[in-house]
PDB file of C-alpha atoms in Angstrom:
ATOM      1  CA  MET J   1      -0.021  -0.028   0.178  1.00 97.00           C
ATOM      2  CA  ASN J   2       0.843   3.684  -0.324  1.00 98.00           C
ATOM      3  CA  VAL J   3       0.177   5.137   3.233  1.00 98.00           C
ATOM      4  CA  LEU J   4       0.247   8.595   4.491  1.00 98.00           C
ATOM      5  CA  ILE J   5       0.659   8.741   8.183  1.00 98.00           C
ATOM      6  CA  ALA J   6       0.356  11.878  10.163  1.00 98.00           C
ATOM      7  CA  GLY J   7       2.157  12.382  13.297  1.00 98.00           C
ATOM      8  CA  GLY J   8       4.696  10.308  12.005  1.00 98.00           C
ATOM      9  CA  ALA J   9       7.658  11.502  13.707  1.00 97.00           C
ATOM     10  CA  GLY J  10       6.055  11.085  17.214  1.00 96.00           C
ATOM     11  CA  PHE J  11       6.645   8.112  19.712  1.00 96.00           C
ATOM     12  CA  LEU J  12       3.896   5.810  18.291  1.00 97.00           C
ATOM     13  CA  GLY J  13       4.060   7.254  14.860  1.00 98.00           C
ATOM     14  CA  SER J  14       7.642   6.556  14.329  1.00 98.00           C
ATOM     15  CA  HIS J  15       7.632   3.077  15.414  1.00 98.00           C
ATOM     16  CA  PHE J  16       4.329   2.670  13.149  1.00 98.00           C
ATOM     17  CA  CYS J  17       6.638   3.979  10.296  1.00 98.00           C
ATOM     18  CA  ASP J  18       9.242   1.238  11.300  1.00 98.00           C
ATOM     19  CA  LEU J  19       6.552  -1.189  10.901  1.00 98.00           C
ATOM     20  CA  LEU J  20       5.070  -0.448   7.842  1.00 98.00           C
ATOM     21  CA  ILE J  21       8.466  -0.088   6.024  1.00 98.00           C
ATOM     22  CA  LYS J  22       9.205  -3.537   7.234  1.00 98.00           C
ATOM     23  CA  LYS J  23       6.132  -4.726   5.739  1.00 97.00           C
ATOM     24  CA  ARG J  24       7.025  -3.188   2.607  1.00 97.00           C
ATOM     25  CA  HIS J  25       4.613  -0.536   2.254  1.00 98.00           C
ATOM     26  CA  THR J  26       5.556   3.070   0.899  1.00 98.00           C
ATOM     27  CA  VAL J  27       5.206   5.649   3.553  1.00 98.00           C
ATOM     28  CA  TYR J  28       4.706   9.490   3.055  1.00 98.00           C
ATOM     29  CA  CYS J  29       5.148  10.748   6.673  1.00 98.00           C
ATOM     30  CA  ILE J  30       3.865  14.300   7.706  1.00 98.00           C
ATOM     31  CA  ASP J  31       4.366  16.030  10.988  1.00 98.00           C
ATOM     32  CA  ASN J  32       4.707  19.831  12.133  1.00 97.00           C
ATOM     33  CA  LEU J  33       7.189  18.541  14.907  1.00 96.00           C
ATOM     34  CA  LEU J  34       5.745  20.501  17.489  1.00 94.00           C
ATOM     35  CA  THR J  35       6.079  17.189  19.977  1.00 92.00           C
ATOM     36  CA  GLY J  36       7.152  15.040  17.366  1.00 94.00           C
ATOM     37  CA  LYS J  37      11.167  14.404  16.575  1.00 93.00           C
ATOM     38  CA  LYS J  38      13.034  14.201  13.213  1.00 95.00           C
ATOM     39  CA  GLU J  39      15.352  12.140  15.149  1.00 94.00           C
ATOM     40  CA  ASN J  40      12.781   9.538  15.511  1.00 95.00           C
ATOM     41  CA  ILE J  41      12.619   9.004  12.108  1.00 97.00           C
ATOM     42  CA  LYS J  42      16.174   9.724  10.658  1.00 96.00           C
ATOM     43  CA  HIS J  43      16.999   6.175  10.279  1.00 97.00           C
ATOM     44  CA  LEU J  44      14.373   6.125   7.351  1.00 98.00           C
ATOM     45  CA  LEU J  45      15.177   9.339   5.336  1.00 97.00           C
ATOM     46  CA  ASN J  46      17.292   7.612   2.792  1.00 96.00           C
ATOM     47  CA  ASN J  47      15.069   4.664   2.332  1.00 98.00           C
ATOM     48  CA  LYS J  48      13.460   5.025  -1.178  1.00 97.00           C
ATOM     49  CA  ASN J  49       9.898   3.989   0.129  1.00 98.00           C
ATOM     50  CA  PHE J  50      10.033   6.633   2.857  1.00 98.00           C
ATOM     51  CA  LYS J  51       9.208  10.448   2.489  1.00 98.00           C
ATOM     52  CA  PHE J  52       8.816  12.829   4.989  1.00 98.00           C
ATOM     53  CA  LYS J  53       7.476  16.400   4.844  1.00 97.00           C
ATOM     54  CA  THR J  54       6.873  19.252   7.530  1.00 97.00           C
ATOM     55  CA  VAL J  55       2.912  19.835   7.565  1.00 97.00           C
ATOM     56  CA  ASP J  56       0.453  21.355   9.909  1.00 97.00           C
ATOM     57  CA  ILE J  57      -2.679  19.530   9.302  1.00 98.00           C
ATOM     58  CA  ILE J  58      -4.674  22.082  11.198  1.00 97.00           C
ATOM     59  CA  LYS J  59      -4.056  24.103   8.237  1.00 95.00           C
ATOM     60  CA  LYS J  60      -5.200  23.338   4.485  1.00 91.00           C
ATOM     61  CA  PHE J  61      -2.440  21.301   2.764  1.00 93.00           C
ATOM     62  CA  SER J  62      -1.913  19.747  -0.442  1.00 91.00           C
ATOM     63  CA  ILE J  63      -0.021  16.339  -1.411  1.00 93.00           C
ATOM     64  CA  LYS J  64      -0.319  15.061  -5.128  1.00 91.00           C
ATOM     65  CA  GLU J  65       0.323  11.488  -4.258  1.00 94.00           C
ATOM     66  CA  LYS J  66      -2.264   9.112  -4.292  1.00 97.00           C
ATOM     67  CA  PHE J  67      -2.794   7.023  -1.159  1.00 98.00           C
ATOM     68  CA  ASP J  68      -4.542   3.514  -0.122  1.00 98.00           C
ATOM     69  CA  ALA J  69      -4.663   4.595   3.629  1.00 98.00           C
ATOM     70  CA  VAL J  70      -4.526   7.602   5.721  1.00 98.00           C
ATOM     71  CA  ILE J  71      -3.245   7.231   9.252  1.00 98.00           C
ATOM     72  CA  ASN J  72      -4.114   9.982  12.006  1.00 98.00           C
ATOM     73  CA  PHE J  73      -1.470   9.583  14.797  1.00 98.00           C
ATOM     74  CA  ALA J  74      -1.073  13.383  15.001  1.00 97.00           C
ATOM     75  CA  SER J  75      -1.772  14.555  18.561  1.00 94.00           C
ATOM     76  CA  ILE J  76      -0.425  16.372  21.530  1.00 91.00           C
ATOM     77  CA  ALA J  77      -0.407  13.191  23.895  1.00 86.00           C
ATOM     78  CA  SER J  78       1.544  13.951  27.018  1.00 84.00           C
ATOM     79  CA  PRO J  79      -0.292  15.989  29.985  1.00 84.00           C
ATOM     80  CA  VAL J  80       2.893  18.234  29.755  1.00 85.00           C
ATOM     81  CA  HIS J  81       2.616  19.145  26.270  1.00 88.00           C
ATOM     82  CA  TYR J  82      -1.276  19.362  25.888  1.00 88.00           C
ATOM     83  CA  ASN J  83      -1.417  21.704  29.127  1.00 88.00           C
ATOM     84  CA  ILE J  84       0.918  24.139  27.335  1.00 92.00           C
ATOM     85  CA  TYR J  85      -0.724  23.583  23.690  1.00 94.00           C
ATOM     86  CA  LYS J  86      -4.384  23.587  24.861  1.00 95.00           C
ATOM     87  CA  ILE J  87      -6.074  25.488  21.848  1.00 95.00           C
ATOM     88  CA  GLU J  88      -3.589  23.216  19.385  1.00 96.00           C
ATOM     89  CA  THR J  89      -4.945  19.765  20.996  1.00 96.00           C
ATOM     90  CA  LEU J  90      -8.307  20.681  20.045  1.00 97.00           C
ATOM     91  CA  LEU J  91      -7.515  21.957  16.773  1.00 97.00           C
ATOM     92  CA  VAL J  92      -5.605  18.811  15.809  1.00 97.00           C
ATOM     93  CA  GLY J  93      -8.597  16.686  16.638  1.00 97.00           C
ATOM     94  CA  SER J  94     -11.084  18.832  15.017  1.00 97.00           C
ATOM     95  CA  TYR J  95      -9.761  20.636  11.834  1.00 97.00           C
ATOM     96  CA  GLY J  96      -6.812  18.028  11.755  1.00 98.00           C
ATOM     97  CA  THR J  97      -9.213  15.393  11.779  1.00 98.00           C
ATOM     98  CA  TYR J  98     -11.439  16.656   9.062  1.00 98.00           C
ATOM     99  CA  ASN J  99      -8.648  17.583   6.757  1.00 98.00           C
ATOM    100  CA  LEU J 100      -7.163  13.731   6.756  1.00 98.00           C
ATOM    101  CA  LEU J 101     -10.588  12.348   6.556  1.00 98.00           C
ATOM    102  CA  GLU J 102     -11.190  14.682   3.356  1.00 98.00           C
ATOM    103  CA  LEU J 103      -8.175  13.344   2.168  1.00 98.00           C
ATOM    104  CA  ALA J 104      -8.905   9.951   2.663  1.00 98.00           C
ATOM    105  CA  ARG J 105     -12.459  10.305   1.088  1.00 98.00           C
ATOM    106  CA  LYS J 106     -10.853  11.853  -1.985  1.00 97.00           C
ATOM    107  CA  ASN J 107      -8.603   8.773  -2.407  1.00 97.00           C
ATOM    108  CA  LYS J 108     -11.234   6.257  -1.430  1.00 98.00           C
ATOM    109  CA  ALA J 109      -8.689   5.154   1.266  1.00 98.00           C
ATOM    110  CA  LYS J 110      -8.789   3.498   4.321  1.00 98.00           C
ATOM    111  CA  PHE J 111      -8.759   5.961   7.388  1.00 98.00           C
ATOM    112  CA  LEU J 112      -7.102   4.848  10.772  1.00 98.00           C
ATOM    113  CA  PHE J 113      -7.551   6.991  13.578  1.00 98.00           C
ATOM    114  CA  ALA J 114      -5.293   6.786  16.978  1.00 98.00           C
ATOM    115  CA  SER J 115      -7.643   7.462  19.671  1.00 98.00           C
ATOM    116  CA  THR J 116      -7.111   6.717  23.354  1.00 97.00           C
ATOM    117  CA  SER J 117      -8.591   5.380  26.705  1.00 96.00           C
ATOM    118  CA  GLU J 118      -9.135   8.589  27.523  1.00 95.00           C
ATOM    119  CA  VAL J 119     -12.377   8.951  25.737  1.00 97.00           C
ATOM    120  CA  TYR J 120     -13.588   6.687  28.666  1.00 97.00           C
ATOM    121  CA  GLY J 121     -12.630   9.485  31.106  1.00 94.00           C
ATOM    122  CA  ASP J 122     -12.469   8.284  34.854  1.00 93.00           C
ATOM    123  CA  PRO J 123     -14.397   5.237  34.322  1.00 94.00           C
ATOM    124  CA  THR J 124     -17.089   3.921  36.665  1.00 95.00           C
ATOM    125  CA  ILE J 125     -16.801   0.304  35.327  1.00 95.00           C
ATOM    126  CA  THR J 126     -13.803  -1.992  34.833  1.00 94.00           C
ATOM    127  CA  PRO J 127     -12.333  -3.056  32.738  1.00 97.00           C
ATOM    128  CA  GLN J 128     -13.266  -0.819  29.873  1.00 97.00           C
ATOM    129  CA  LEU J 129     -15.284  -2.032  26.877  1.00 97.00           C
ATOM    130  CA  GLU J 130     -15.524  -0.535  23.698  1.00 98.00           C
ATOM    131  CA  THR J 131     -19.645  -0.135  24.254  1.00 97.00           C
ATOM    132  CA  TYR J 132     -18.947   2.021  27.252  1.00 97.00           C
ATOM    133  CA  TRP J 133     -19.625   5.740  26.838  1.00 96.00           C
ATOM    134  CA  GLY J 134     -17.355   7.056  29.605  1.00 95.00           C
ATOM    135  CA  ASN J 135     -17.304   9.473  32.367  1.00 95.00           C
ATOM    136  CA  VAL J 136     -15.543  12.572  31.058  1.00 94.00           C
ATOM    137  CA  ASN J 137     -15.697  16.067  32.324  1.00 94.00           C
ATOM    138  CA  PRO J 138     -16.171  18.114  29.504  1.00 95.00           C
ATOM    139  CA  ILE J 139     -14.993  21.228  30.613  1.00 95.00           C
ATOM    140  CA  GLY J 140     -12.306  19.819  33.194  1.00 92.00           C
ATOM    141  CA  ALA J 141      -8.338  20.783  33.412  1.00 89.00           C
ATOM    142  CA  ARG J 142      -7.565  17.713  30.760  1.00 88.00           C
ATOM    143  CA  SER J 143     -10.908  17.939  28.749  1.00 93.00           C
ATOM    144  CA  MET J 144      -8.667  19.574  25.722  1.00 95.00           C
ATOM    145  CA  TYR J 145      -7.231  15.901  25.141  1.00 95.00           C
ATOM    146  CA  ASP J 146     -10.182  13.862  26.026  1.00 95.00           C
ATOM    147  CA  GLU J 147     -12.734  15.996  23.909  1.00 97.00           C
ATOM    148  CA  SER J 148     -10.569  16.220  21.058  1.00 97.00           C
ATOM    149  CA  LYS J 149     -10.170  12.437  20.665  1.00 98.00           C
ATOM    150  CA  ARG J 150     -14.107  12.328  21.397  1.00 98.00           C
ATOM    151  CA  PHE J 151     -14.977  14.529  18.748  1.00 98.00           C
ATOM    152  CA  SER J 152     -12.515  12.841  16.045  1.00 98.00           C
ATOM    153  CA  GLU J 153     -14.294   9.587  16.644  1.00 98.00           C
ATOM    154  CA  ALA J 154     -17.612  11.169  16.295  1.00 98.00           C
ATOM    155  CA  LEU J 155     -16.715  12.768  12.935  1.00 98.00           C
ATOM    156  CA  ILE J 156     -14.967   9.903  11.748  1.00 98.00           C
ATOM    157  CA  MET J 157     -18.008   7.553  12.473  1.00 98.00           C
ATOM    158  CA  ASN J 158     -20.105   9.853  10.388  1.00 98.00           C
ATOM    159  CA  TYR J 159     -17.811   9.850   7.427  1.00 98.00           C
ATOM    160  CA  TYR J 160     -18.309   6.101   7.821  1.00 98.00           C
ATOM    161  CA  ARG J 161     -22.185   6.369   7.768  1.00 98.00           C
ATOM    162  CA  VAL J 162     -22.542   9.383   5.210  1.00 98.00           C
ATOM    163  CA  TYR J 163     -19.546   8.510   2.617  1.00 98.00           C
ATOM    164  CA  ASN J 164     -19.213   4.725   3.350  1.00 98.00           C
ATOM    165  CA  LEU J 165     -15.462   5.277   4.265  1.00 98.00           C
ATOM    166  CA  ASP J 166     -13.457   2.499   5.583  1.00 98.00           C
ATOM    167  CA  THR J 167     -12.753   3.713   8.996  1.00 98.00           C
ATOM    168  CA  LYS J 168     -10.522   2.032  11.658  1.00 98.00           C
ATOM    169  CA  ILE J 169     -10.298   3.480  15.195  1.00 98.00           C
ATOM    170  CA  VAL J 170      -8.097   2.335  17.802  1.00 98.00           C
ATOM    171  CA  ARG J 171      -8.378   3.138  21.542  1.00 98.00           C
ATOM    172  CA  ILE J 172      -4.749   2.918  22.866  1.00 98.00           C
ATOM    173  CA  PHE J 173      -4.216   2.355  26.605  1.00 97.00           C
ATOM    174  CA  ASN J 174      -1.139   3.302  28.515  1.00 95.00           C
ATOM    175  CA  THR J 175       1.896   2.486  26.275  1.00 97.00           C
ATOM    176  CA  TYR J 176       5.746   2.718  26.945  1.00 97.00           C
ATOM    177  CA  GLY J 177       8.845   1.713  25.349  1.00 97.00           C
ATOM    178  CA  PRO J 178      12.099   3.415  23.601  1.00 95.00           C
ATOM    179  CA  GLY J 179      11.494   6.485  21.645  1.00 93.00           C
ATOM    180  CA  MET J 180       9.517   8.274  24.410  1.00 92.00           C
ATOM    181  CA  ASN J 181      10.165  11.758  25.392  1.00 87.00           C
ATOM    182  CA  ILE J 182      11.854  11.662  28.627  1.00 82.00           C
ATOM    183  CA  ASN J 183      10.074  15.003  29.749  1.00 81.00           C
ATOM    184  CA  ASP J 184       6.749  14.241  28.634  1.00 82.00           C
ATOM    185  CA  GLY J 185       5.161  13.607  32.182  1.00 81.00           C
ATOM    186  CA  ARG J 186       3.937  10.353  31.581  1.00 89.00           C
ATOM    187  CA  ILE J 187       4.726   7.881  34.457  1.00 93.00           C
ATOM    188  CA  VAL J 188       7.015   5.407  32.883  1.00 96.00           C
ATOM    189  CA  PRO J 189       9.457   8.060  31.533  1.00 94.00           C
ATOM    190  CA  GLN J 190       8.922   9.935  34.497  1.00 94.00           C
ATOM    191  CA  PHE J 191       9.842   7.249  37.105  1.00 96.00           C
ATOM    192  CA  ILE J 192      12.959   5.770  35.025  1.00 96.00           C
ATOM    193  CA  TYR J 193      14.582   9.487  34.519  1.00 94.00           C
ATOM    194  CA  GLN J 194      14.119   9.957  38.520  1.00 95.00           C
ATOM    195  CA  ALA J 195      15.327   6.212  39.403  1.00 96.00           C
ATOM    196  CA  LEU J 196      18.204   6.433  37.005  1.00 95.00           C
ATOM    197  CA  SER J 197      19.299   9.876  38.443  1.00 94.00           C
ATOM    198  CA  ASN J 198      18.628   8.777  42.297  1.00 96.00           C
ATOM    199  CA  LYS J 199      16.076  11.398  42.507  1.00 96.00           C
ATOM    200  CA  PRO J 200      12.904  10.735  44.592  1.00 96.00           C
ATOM    201  CA  VAL J 201      10.130   9.241  42.320  1.00 96.00           C
ATOM    202  CA  THR J 202       6.912  11.542  42.346  1.00 95.00           C
ATOM    203  CA  VAL J 203       3.642   9.573  42.701  1.00 95.00           C
ATOM    204  CA  PHE J 204       0.819  11.609  42.233  1.00 92.00           C
ATOM    205  CA  GLY J 205      -2.215  11.060  44.824  1.00 91.00           C
ATOM    206  CA  THR J 206      -2.061   7.821  46.976  1.00 93.00           C
ATOM    207  CA  GLY J 207      -0.551   5.650  44.159  1.00 93.00           C
ATOM    208  CA  LYS J 208      -3.685   3.255  44.472  1.00 94.00           C
ATOM    209  CA  GLN J 209      -4.874   4.538  41.264  1.00 93.00           C
ATOM    210  CA  THR J 210      -4.190   1.947  38.398  1.00 94.00           C
ATOM    211  CA  ARG J 211      -2.627   1.870  35.116  1.00 95.00           C
ATOM    212  CA  SER J 212      -2.273  -1.346  32.481  1.00 96.00           C
ATOM    213  CA  LEU J 213       1.144  -0.696  30.496  1.00 97.00           C
ATOM    214  CA  CYS J 214       1.611  -2.227  26.982  1.00 98.00           C
ATOM    215  CA  PHE J 215       5.001  -2.640  25.295  1.00 98.00           C
ATOM    216  CA  VAL J 216       5.329  -0.344  22.068  1.00 98.00           C
ATOM    217  CA  SER J 217       5.968  -3.401  19.717  1.00 98.00           C
ATOM    218  CA  ASP J 218       2.759  -5.340  21.051  1.00 98.00           C
ATOM    219  CA  LEU J 219       0.546  -2.111  20.335  1.00 98.00           C
ATOM    220  CA  ILE J 220       2.007  -1.479  17.001  1.00 98.00           C
ATOM    221  CA  PHE J 221       1.382  -4.683  15.837  1.00 98.00           C
ATOM    222  CA  GLY J 222      -1.910  -4.552  16.994  1.00 98.00           C
ATOM    223  CA  ILE J 223      -2.753  -1.632  15.292  1.00 98.00           C
ATOM    224  CA  TYR J 224      -1.472  -2.936  12.097  1.00 98.00           C
ATOM    225  CA  LYS J 225      -3.728  -5.747  12.389  1.00 98.00           C
ATOM    226  CA  LEU J 226      -6.663  -3.537  12.862  1.00 98.00           C
ATOM    227  CA  LEU J 227      -5.750  -1.689   9.478  1.00 98.00           C
ATOM    228  CA  MET J 228      -5.566  -4.771   7.681  1.00 98.00           C
ATOM    229  CA  SER J 229      -8.992  -6.008   9.260  1.00 98.00           C
ATOM    230  CA  LYS J 230     -12.756  -5.532   7.932  1.00 97.00           C
ATOM    231  CA  GLU J 231     -13.640  -3.854  11.225  1.00 98.00           C
ATOM    232  CA  ASN J 232     -14.893  -0.137  11.308  1.00 98.00           C
ATOM    233  CA  LEU J 233     -15.748   0.483  14.735  1.00 98.00           C
ATOM    234  CA  PRO J 234     -13.481   1.402  17.782  1.00 98.00           C
ATOM    235  CA  VAL J 235     -11.187  -1.550  19.124  1.00 98.00           C
ATOM    236  CA  ASN J 236      -9.310  -1.353  22.231  1.00 98.00           C
ATOM    237  CA  ILE J 237      -5.573  -1.918  21.890  1.00 98.00           C
ATOM    238  CA  GLY J 238      -3.461  -2.499  25.398  1.00 98.00           C
ATOM    239  CA  ASN J 239      -2.404  -4.599  28.117  1.00 98.00           C
ATOM    240  CA  PRO J 240      -5.030  -5.830  30.805  1.00 97.00           C
ATOM    241  CA  ASN J 241      -2.364  -6.491  33.270  1.00 96.00           C
ATOM    242  CA  GLU J 242      -3.382  -3.774  35.867  1.00 96.00           C
ATOM    243  CA  LEU J 243      -1.154  -2.519  38.248  1.00 97.00           C
ATOM    244  CA  THR J 244      -1.397   0.477  40.876  1.00 96.00           C
ATOM    245  CA  VAL J 245       0.976   3.622  40.126  1.00 96.00           C
ATOM    246  CA  LYS J 246       2.696   2.701  43.324  1.00 97.00           C
ATOM    247  CA  GLU J 247       3.706  -0.811  42.379  1.00 97.00           C
ATOM    248  CA  ILE J 248       4.991   0.537  38.907  1.00 97.00           C
ATOM    249  CA  ALA J 249       7.133   3.052  40.687  1.00 97.00           C
ATOM    250  CA  GLU J 250       8.764   0.144  42.993  1.00 97.00           C
ATOM    251  CA  ILE J 251       8.969  -2.221  39.900  1.00 98.00           C
ATOM    252  CA  ILE J 252      11.092   0.530  38.089  1.00 97.00           C
ATOM    253  CA  ILE J 253      13.189   1.474  41.213  1.00 97.00           C
ATOM    254  CA  LYS J 254      14.149  -2.367  41.504  1.00 98.00           C
ATOM    255  CA  LEU J 255      14.972  -2.929  38.129  1.00 98.00           C
ATOM    256  CA  THR J 256      17.165   0.304  37.782  1.00 97.00           C
ATOM    257  CA  ASN J 257      19.028  -0.689  41.083  1.00 97.00           C
ATOM    258  CA  SER J 258      17.878   3.032  42.255  1.00 96.00           C
ATOM    259  CA  LYS J 259      18.399   4.434  45.681  1.00 96.00           C
ATOM    260  CA  SER J 260      15.316   6.642  45.070  1.00 96.00           C
ATOM    261  CA  LYS J 261      12.653   6.847  47.381  1.00 96.00           C
ATOM    262  CA  ILE J 262       8.881   7.533  46.890  1.00 96.00           C
ATOM    263  CA  ILE J 263       7.429  10.689  47.353  1.00 96.00           C
ATOM    264  CA  TYR J 264       3.720  11.679  47.103  1.00 95.00           C
ATOM    265  CA  MET J 265       2.439  14.620  45.572  1.00 93.00           C
ATOM    266  CA  PRO J 266      -1.327  16.066  44.896  1.00 92.00           C
ATOM    267  CA  LEU J 267      -3.186  14.029  42.362  1.00 85.00           C
ATOM    268  CA  PRO J 268      -4.138  16.228  39.451  1.00 83.00           C
ATOM    269  CA  GLU J 269      -7.551  17.216  38.608  1.00 81.00           C
ATOM    270  CA  ASP J 270      -9.730  14.447  36.759  1.00 78.00           C
ATOM    271  CA  ASP J 271      -6.877  12.208  36.832  1.00 82.00           C
ATOM    272  CA  PRO J 272      -8.465   8.646  36.214  1.00 86.00           C
ATOM    273  CA  GLU J 273      -8.618   6.364  39.170  1.00 89.00           C
ATOM    274  CA  ARG J 274      -8.698   2.913  37.195  1.00 90.00           C
ATOM    275  CA  ARG J 275      -7.310   2.176  33.755  1.00 93.00           C
ATOM    276  CA  ARG J 276      -7.581  -1.598  32.327  1.00 96.00           C
ATOM    277  CA  PRO J 277      -8.642  -2.272  28.885  1.00 97.00           C
ATOM    278  CA  ASP J 278     -11.168  -5.244  27.893  1.00 98.00           C
ATOM    279  CA  ILE J 279      -9.351  -6.575  25.158  1.00 98.00           C
ATOM    280  CA  LYS J 280     -12.137  -9.531  23.984  1.00 98.00           C
ATOM    281  CA  LYS J 281     -13.006  -7.928  20.643  1.00 98.00           C
ATOM    282  CA  ALA J 282      -9.438  -7.555  19.789  1.00 98.00           C
ATOM    283  CA  LYS J 283      -8.700 -11.158  20.547  1.00 98.00           C
ATOM    284  CA  LYS J 284     -11.633 -12.175  18.593  1.00 98.00           C
ATOM    285  CA  ILE J 285     -11.506 -10.067  15.697  1.00 98.00           C
ATOM    286  CA  LEU J 286      -7.839  -9.254  15.059  1.00 98.00           C
ATOM    287  CA  LYS J 287      -6.679 -12.448  16.883  1.00 98.00           C
ATOM    288  CA  TRP J 288      -4.272 -10.137  18.819  1.00 98.00           C
ATOM    289  CA  GLN J 289      -2.896 -10.116  22.533  1.00 97.00           C
ATOM    290  CA  PRO J 290       0.294  -8.515  24.055  1.00 98.00           C
ATOM    291  CA  LYS J 291       3.282 -10.659  24.428  1.00 98.00           C
ATOM    292  CA  VAL J 292       5.836  -8.677  25.765  1.00 98.00           C
ATOM    293  CA  SER J 293       6.170  -9.102  29.639  1.00 97.00           C
ATOM    294  CA  LEU J 294       6.275  -5.734  31.869  1.00 97.00           C
ATOM    295  CA  GLU J 295       9.743  -6.880  32.974  1.00 97.00           C
ATOM    296  CA  GLU J 296      11.087  -7.540  29.659  1.00 98.00           C
ATOM    297  CA  GLY J 297       9.564  -4.182  28.315  1.00 98.00           C
ATOM    298  CA  LEU J 298      10.799  -1.940  31.254  1.00 98.00           C
ATOM    299  CA  LEU J 299      14.173  -3.416  30.836  1.00 98.00           C
ATOM    300  CA  LYS J 300      14.510  -2.467  27.059  1.00 97.00           C
ATOM    301  CA  THR J 301      13.146   0.912  28.033  1.00 97.00           C
ATOM    302  CA  ILE J 302      15.552   1.592  30.760  1.00 97.00           C
ATOM    303  CA  LYS J 303      18.433   0.435  28.342  1.00 96.00           C
ATOM    304  CA  TYR J 304      17.150   3.300  25.931  1.00 95.00           C
ATOM    305  CA  PHE J 305      16.856   5.915  28.341  1.00 93.00           C
ATOM    306  CA  LYS J 306      20.429   4.974  29.638  1.00 93.00           C
ATOM    307  CA  GLU J 307      21.792   5.386  26.188  1.00 90.00           C
ATOM    308  CA  TYR J 308      19.467   8.468  25.657  1.00 81.00           C
ATOM    309  CA  GLY J 309      21.064  10.434  28.522  1.00 69.00           C
ATOM    310  CA  LYS J 310      24.219   9.886  27.132  1.00 63.00           C
TER     311      LYS J 310
END
């Protein structure tokens, strides 16, 4: 396939570019580099099947190539960044998604959108099923991210209904691995950085809130299987192994042989208490489930951050 991928220089987008090239597809990567890094794709720049162009999908843009698939990973996904770029986060999930949908419609191409478990908000049920409508504060401190994804999903589903567009929506749960930004505020890079520096590991709230961590290679393969499937409705991709934030901090301190101690800070507004995907749909439709253990994935990520620090 000839594939356009927006946000392809970001953490997840760059990993997906790698997989598409490995699968012998032709990749046209666009990114405005606001939070993405050209460093993530520099090893692909001389590949004859890979092109890169700096594009802001919020604005009108023109690309002459024809595409079989349009993939939208473009998003300001970390709490640190979307609290700086509040308006941009909302615009990329509205104008940005619209512009890419129009490109897909004109090309009669598949359209895949990287959504998030944040569409479930602070869930009142666990694990979270795709049929759950969520518990989101639409005017809260983190609503710019949650609502941008929810609006994108609504827009995509109406392109599916009105134009019969071949749509795919992946709801991504907490993902970690090499290529993450050490300063993005998510718990795995934050805890690893603090532990490697022997600084206090900062846990928000009581640490009893939960997260389910999926290694990036597992996630990316699941998304690829969704792209190649006939499914048009949202699918959860994540690891159902649920741990408390305090347990994750303790595991990282142990794996890094750190002298760090855990300290507790006030919980941010609207921070979800539970995160655990129900992946029965992914297992049934995609024949997918995660394979990389938490220890194996964290050791690979710790190794990356040790090199990143150098």
